[in-house]
CSV table of C-alpha atoms in Angstrom, one decimal:
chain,number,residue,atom,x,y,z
A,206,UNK,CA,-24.0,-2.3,9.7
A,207,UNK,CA,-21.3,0.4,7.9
A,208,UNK,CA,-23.2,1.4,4.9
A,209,UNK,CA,-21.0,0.5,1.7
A,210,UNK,CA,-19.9,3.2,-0.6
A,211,UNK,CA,-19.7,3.3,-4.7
A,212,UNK,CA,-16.5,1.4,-5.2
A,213,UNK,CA,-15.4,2.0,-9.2
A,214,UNK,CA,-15.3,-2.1,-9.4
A,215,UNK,CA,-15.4,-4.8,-6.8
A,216,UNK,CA,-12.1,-6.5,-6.7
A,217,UNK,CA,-8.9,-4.8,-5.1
A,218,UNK,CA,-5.5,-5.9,-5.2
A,219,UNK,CA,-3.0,-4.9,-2.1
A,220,UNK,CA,0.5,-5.9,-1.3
A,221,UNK,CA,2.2,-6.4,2.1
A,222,UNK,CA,-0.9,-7.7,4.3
A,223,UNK,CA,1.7,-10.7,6.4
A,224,UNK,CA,0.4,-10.2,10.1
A,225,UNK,CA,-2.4,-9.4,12.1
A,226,UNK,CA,-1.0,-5.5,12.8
A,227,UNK,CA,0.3,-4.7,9.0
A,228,UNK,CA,-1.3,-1.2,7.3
A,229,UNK,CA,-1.9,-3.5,4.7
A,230,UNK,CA,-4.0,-6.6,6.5
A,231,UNK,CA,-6.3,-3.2,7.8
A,232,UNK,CA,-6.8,-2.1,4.0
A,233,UNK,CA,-8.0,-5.3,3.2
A,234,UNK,CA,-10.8,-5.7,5.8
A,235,UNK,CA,-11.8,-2.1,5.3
A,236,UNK,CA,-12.3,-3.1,1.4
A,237,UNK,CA,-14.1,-6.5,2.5
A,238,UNK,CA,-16.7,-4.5,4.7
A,239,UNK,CA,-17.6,-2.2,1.7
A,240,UNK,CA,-18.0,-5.1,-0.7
A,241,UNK,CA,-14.9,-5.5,-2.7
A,242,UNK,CA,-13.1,-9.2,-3.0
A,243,UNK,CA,-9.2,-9.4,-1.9
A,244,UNK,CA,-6.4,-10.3,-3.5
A,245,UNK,CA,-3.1,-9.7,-1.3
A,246,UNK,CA,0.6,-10.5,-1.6
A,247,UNK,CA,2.4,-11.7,1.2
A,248,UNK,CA,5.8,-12.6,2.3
A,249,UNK,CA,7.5,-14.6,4.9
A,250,UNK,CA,4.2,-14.9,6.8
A,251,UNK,CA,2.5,-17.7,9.4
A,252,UNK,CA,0.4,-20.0,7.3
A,253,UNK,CA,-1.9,-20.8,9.7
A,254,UNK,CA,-2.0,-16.7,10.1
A,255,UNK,CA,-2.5,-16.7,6.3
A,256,UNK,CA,-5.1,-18.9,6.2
A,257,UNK,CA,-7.4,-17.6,8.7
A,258,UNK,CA,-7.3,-14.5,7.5
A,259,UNK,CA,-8.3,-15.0,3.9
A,260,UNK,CA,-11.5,-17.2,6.0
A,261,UNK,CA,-12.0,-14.3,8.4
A,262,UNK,CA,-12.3,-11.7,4.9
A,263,UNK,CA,-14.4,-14.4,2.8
A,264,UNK,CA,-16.8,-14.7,6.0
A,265,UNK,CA,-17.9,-10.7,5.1
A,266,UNK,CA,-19.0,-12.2,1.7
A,267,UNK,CA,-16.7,-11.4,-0.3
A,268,UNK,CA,-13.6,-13.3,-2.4
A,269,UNK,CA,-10.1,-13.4,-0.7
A,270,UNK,CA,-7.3,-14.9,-2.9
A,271,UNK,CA,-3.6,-14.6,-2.2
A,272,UNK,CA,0.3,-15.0,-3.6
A,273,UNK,CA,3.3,-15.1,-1.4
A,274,UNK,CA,6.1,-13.3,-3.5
A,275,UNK,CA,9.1,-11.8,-2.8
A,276,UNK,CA,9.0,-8.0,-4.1
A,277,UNK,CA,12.7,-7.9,-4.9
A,278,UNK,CA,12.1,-10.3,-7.6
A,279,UNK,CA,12.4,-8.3,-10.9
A,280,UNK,CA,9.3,-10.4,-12.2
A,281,UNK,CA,7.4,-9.6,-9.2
A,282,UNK,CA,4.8,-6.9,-10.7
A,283,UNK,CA,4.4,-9.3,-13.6
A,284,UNK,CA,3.7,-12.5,-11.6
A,285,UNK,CA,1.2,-10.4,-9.2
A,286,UNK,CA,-0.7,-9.4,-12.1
A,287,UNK,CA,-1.1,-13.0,-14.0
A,288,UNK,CA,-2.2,-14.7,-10.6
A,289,UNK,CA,-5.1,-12.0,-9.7
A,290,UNK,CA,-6.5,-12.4,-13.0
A,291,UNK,CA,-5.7,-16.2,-12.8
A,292,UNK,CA,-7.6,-16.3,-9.5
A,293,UNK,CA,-10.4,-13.9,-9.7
A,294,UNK,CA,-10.1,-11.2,-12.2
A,295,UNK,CA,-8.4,-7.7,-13.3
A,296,UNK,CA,-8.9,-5.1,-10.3
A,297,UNK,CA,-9.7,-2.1,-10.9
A,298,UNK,CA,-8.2,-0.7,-7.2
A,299,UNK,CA,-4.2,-1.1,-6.7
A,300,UNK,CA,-2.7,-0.5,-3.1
A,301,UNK,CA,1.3,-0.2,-3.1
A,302,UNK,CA,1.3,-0.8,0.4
A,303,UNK,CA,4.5,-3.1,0.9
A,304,UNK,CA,8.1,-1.5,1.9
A,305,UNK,CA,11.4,-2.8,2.8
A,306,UNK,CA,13.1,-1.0,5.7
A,307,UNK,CA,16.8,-1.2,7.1
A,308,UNK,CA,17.8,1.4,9.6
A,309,UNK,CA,21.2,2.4,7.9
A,310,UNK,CA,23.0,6.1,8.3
A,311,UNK,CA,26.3,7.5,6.6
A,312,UNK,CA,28.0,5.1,8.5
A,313,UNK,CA,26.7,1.9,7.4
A,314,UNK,CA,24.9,2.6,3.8
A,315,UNK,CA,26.0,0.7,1.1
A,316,UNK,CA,25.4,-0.6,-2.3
A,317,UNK,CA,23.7,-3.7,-0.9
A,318,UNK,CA,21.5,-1.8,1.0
A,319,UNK,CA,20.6,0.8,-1.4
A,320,UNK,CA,19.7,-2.1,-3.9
A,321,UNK,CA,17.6,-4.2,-1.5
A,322,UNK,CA,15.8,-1.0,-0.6
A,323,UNK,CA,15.2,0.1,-4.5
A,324,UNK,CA,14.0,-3.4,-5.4
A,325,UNK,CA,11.1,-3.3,-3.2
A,326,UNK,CA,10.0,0.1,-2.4
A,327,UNK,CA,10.8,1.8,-6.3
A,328,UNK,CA,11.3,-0.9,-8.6
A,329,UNK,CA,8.1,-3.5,-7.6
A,330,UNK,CA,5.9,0.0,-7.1
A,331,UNK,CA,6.6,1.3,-10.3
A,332,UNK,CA,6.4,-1.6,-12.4
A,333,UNK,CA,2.7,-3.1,-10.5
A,334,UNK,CA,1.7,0.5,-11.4
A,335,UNK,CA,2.6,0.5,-15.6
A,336,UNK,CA,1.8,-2.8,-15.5
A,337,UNK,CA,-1.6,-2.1,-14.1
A,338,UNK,CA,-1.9,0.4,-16.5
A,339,UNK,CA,-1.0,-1.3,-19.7
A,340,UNK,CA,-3.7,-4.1,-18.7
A,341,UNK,CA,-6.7,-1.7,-17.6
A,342,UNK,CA,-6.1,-0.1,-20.9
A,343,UNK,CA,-7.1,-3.6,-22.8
A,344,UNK,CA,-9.9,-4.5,-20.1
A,345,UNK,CA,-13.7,-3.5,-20.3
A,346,UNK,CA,-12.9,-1.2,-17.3
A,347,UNK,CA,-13.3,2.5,-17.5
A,348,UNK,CA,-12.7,3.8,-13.6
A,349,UNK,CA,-9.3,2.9,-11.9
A,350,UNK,CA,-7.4,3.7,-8.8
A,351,UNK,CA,-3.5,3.4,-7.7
A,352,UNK,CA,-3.0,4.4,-4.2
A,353,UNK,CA,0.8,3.9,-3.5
A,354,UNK,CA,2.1,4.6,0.2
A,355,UNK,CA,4.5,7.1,1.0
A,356,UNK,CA,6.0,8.1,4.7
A,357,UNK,CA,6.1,11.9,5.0
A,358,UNK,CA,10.0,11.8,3.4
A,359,UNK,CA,9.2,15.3,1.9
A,360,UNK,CA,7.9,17.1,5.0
A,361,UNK,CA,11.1,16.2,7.0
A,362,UNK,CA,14.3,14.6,8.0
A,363,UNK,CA,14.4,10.7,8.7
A,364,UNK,CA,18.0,10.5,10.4
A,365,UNK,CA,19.2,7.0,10.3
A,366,UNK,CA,16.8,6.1,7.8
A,367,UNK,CA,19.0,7.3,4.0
A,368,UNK,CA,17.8,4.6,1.6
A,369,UNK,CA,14.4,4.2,3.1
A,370,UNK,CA,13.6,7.8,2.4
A,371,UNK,CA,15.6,8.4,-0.4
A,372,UNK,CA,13.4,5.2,-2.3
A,373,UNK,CA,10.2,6.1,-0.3
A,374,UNK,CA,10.5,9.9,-1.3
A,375,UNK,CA,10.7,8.3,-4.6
A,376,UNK,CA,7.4,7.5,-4.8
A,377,UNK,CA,6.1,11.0,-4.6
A,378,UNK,CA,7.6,12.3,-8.0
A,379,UNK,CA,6.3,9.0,-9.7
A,380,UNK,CA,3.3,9.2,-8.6
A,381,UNK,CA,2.6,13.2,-9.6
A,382,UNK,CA,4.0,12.2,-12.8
A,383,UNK,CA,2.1,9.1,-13.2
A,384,UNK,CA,-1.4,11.0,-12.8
A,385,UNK,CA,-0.8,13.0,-15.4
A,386,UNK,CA,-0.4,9.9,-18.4
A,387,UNK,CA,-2.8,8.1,-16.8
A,388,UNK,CA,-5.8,10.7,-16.4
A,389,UNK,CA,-6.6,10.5,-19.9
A,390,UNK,CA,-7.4,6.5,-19.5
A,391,UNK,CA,-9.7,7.2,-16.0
A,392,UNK,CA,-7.2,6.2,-13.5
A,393,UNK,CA,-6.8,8.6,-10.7
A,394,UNK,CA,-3.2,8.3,-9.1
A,395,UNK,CA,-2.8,9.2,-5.5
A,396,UNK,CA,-0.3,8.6,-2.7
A,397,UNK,CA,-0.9,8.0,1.6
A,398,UNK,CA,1.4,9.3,4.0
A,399,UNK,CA,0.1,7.8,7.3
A,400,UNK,CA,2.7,9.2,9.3
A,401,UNK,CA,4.2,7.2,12.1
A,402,UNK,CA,1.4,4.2,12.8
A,403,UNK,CA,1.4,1.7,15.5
A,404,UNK,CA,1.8,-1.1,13.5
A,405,UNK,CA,4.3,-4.2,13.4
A,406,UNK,CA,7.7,-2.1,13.5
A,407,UNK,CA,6.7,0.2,16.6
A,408,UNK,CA,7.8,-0.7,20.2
A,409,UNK,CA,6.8,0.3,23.5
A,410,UNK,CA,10.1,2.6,23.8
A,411,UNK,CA,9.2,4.5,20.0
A,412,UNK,CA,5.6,4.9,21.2
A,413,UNK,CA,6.3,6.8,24.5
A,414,UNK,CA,8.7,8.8,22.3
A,415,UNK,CA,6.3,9.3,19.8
A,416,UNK,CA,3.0,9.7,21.5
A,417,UNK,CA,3.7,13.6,23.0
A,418,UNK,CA,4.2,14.4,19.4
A,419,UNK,CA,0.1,13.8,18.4
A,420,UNK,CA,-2.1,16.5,19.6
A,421,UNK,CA,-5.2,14.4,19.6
A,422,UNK,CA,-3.9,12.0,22.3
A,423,UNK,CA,-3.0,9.4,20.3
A,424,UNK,CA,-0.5,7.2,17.7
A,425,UNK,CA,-2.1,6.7,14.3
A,426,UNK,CA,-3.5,3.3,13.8
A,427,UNK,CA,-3.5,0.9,10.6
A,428,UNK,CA,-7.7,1.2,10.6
A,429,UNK,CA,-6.7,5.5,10.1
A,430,UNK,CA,-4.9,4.7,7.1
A,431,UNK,CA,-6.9,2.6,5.7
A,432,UNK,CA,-10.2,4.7,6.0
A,433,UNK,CA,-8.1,7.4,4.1
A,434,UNK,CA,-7.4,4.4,1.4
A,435,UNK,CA,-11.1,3.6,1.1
A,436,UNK,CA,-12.1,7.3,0.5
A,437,UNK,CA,-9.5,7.6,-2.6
A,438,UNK,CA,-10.9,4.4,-4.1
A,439,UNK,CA,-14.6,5.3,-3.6
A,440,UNK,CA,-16.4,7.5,-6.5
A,441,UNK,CA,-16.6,10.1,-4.2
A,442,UNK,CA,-12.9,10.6,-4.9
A,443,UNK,CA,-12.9,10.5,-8.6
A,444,UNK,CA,-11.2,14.0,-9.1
A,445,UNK,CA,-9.1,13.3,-7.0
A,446,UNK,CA,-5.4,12.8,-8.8
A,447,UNK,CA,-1.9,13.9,-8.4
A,448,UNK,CA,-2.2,14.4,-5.1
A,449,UNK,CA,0.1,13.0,-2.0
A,450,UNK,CA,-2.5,13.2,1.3
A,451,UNK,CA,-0.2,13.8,4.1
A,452,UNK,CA,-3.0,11.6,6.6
A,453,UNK,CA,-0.7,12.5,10.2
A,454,UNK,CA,-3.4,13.4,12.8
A,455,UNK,CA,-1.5,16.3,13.3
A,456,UNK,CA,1.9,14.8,13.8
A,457,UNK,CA,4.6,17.6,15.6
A,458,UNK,CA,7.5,16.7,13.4
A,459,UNK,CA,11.1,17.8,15.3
């Protein structure tokens, strides 16, 4: 049996766990095996999916609640917050795992697509993460964690890719930034680039691309992230702030 390490509190909230492969569904039975209850957002998912998943995490013991929500709804963060407390309680673990991603380029960006990618992957992360903030301040809590995902945007180029890493990259300043305010109230802040992981969006064709690139033989896995997620939220990882952990398994950018 994994032994189960000192978690500052036992719920977690995590957003964008909608299929069996997402970084996000990974997270959430990592949490689950160390103890912690689950609440997840969701969207556009299979129901029956969605419903044996939460049975699958509350057969390890633990409480599994969930909300499907579109992230592009300016209310999101707000709505999020009400139900997990509705449902179970304030967390004291945040995972900004969900992301909107339209292959675009200079030839095809556009306002729409600029906006649609904003909405999600700044607007919904930033505002869970004050929001968060503004309630743990007002709770009986005195340990917190915000892990937000990032993709590697500022160790490279992503051709084709303009608002996803403009927004993504995004995250990185916010997140430094964020630390710093919220240090003082014993929240760590702290950011997971996982590098390219074989998760819903990869096909066979990216993998072969992809694979001569990782000098330990292979593509990072959701599971890889997610132990990386774990370790951040643990007390081990109290001092721990500021910091984006580029997580890559050696990934040969170029």
């Amino acid at each position: 049996m994994e032994s189960k390490r000192q978690v500052p509190n036992n719920i977690a909230l995590v957003t964008g766990a909608s299929s069996p492969r997402d970084i996000g569904t990974a997270i959430c039975r990592k949490f689950a095996s160390q103890g912690l209850s689950i609440f997840f957002t969701y969207w556009k998912a299979d129901p029956a999916w969605i419903e044996e998943f939460q049975q699958t995490i509350t057969n390890m013991g633990v409480r599994c609640e969930s909300l499907e929500i579109d992230l592009s709804n300016p209310n999101a963060a707000y709505e999020i917050l009400d139900s997990v407390e509705t449902k179970v309680r304030f967390p004291s673990i945040l995972i900004n795992n969900a992301a909107h991603s339209k292959s675009d380029g200079y030839l095809h960006l556009d306002a729409q697509t600029l906006d649609h990618h904003y909405a999600v992957n700044m607007r919904s992360t930033f505002l869970l993460c004050v929001e968060f903030a503004r309630r743990f301040e007002k709770s009986d809590l005195d340990t917190g964690r915000i892990i937000n995902l990032t993709s590697g945007q500022d160790l490279g180029p992503m051709p084709g890719e303009l608002a996803y890493a403009a927004t993504k990259g995004a995250i990185s300043a916010f997140t430094r930034s964020l630390s710093q305010e919220l240090a003082p109230l014993g929240i760590t802040v702290n950011a997971v680039n996982p590098g390219p992981t074989d998760s819903t969006w990869m096909t066979d064709e990216i993998r072969e691309q992809l694979l001569p690139k990782f000098p330990m033989g292979r593509i990072g896995l959701p599971e890889d992230v997610a132990q990386t997620i774990a370790f951040l939220a643990s007390e081990e990882a109290k001092w721990i702030t500021g910091q984006i952990i580029n997580s890559e398994g050696g990934f040969i950018r170029g």
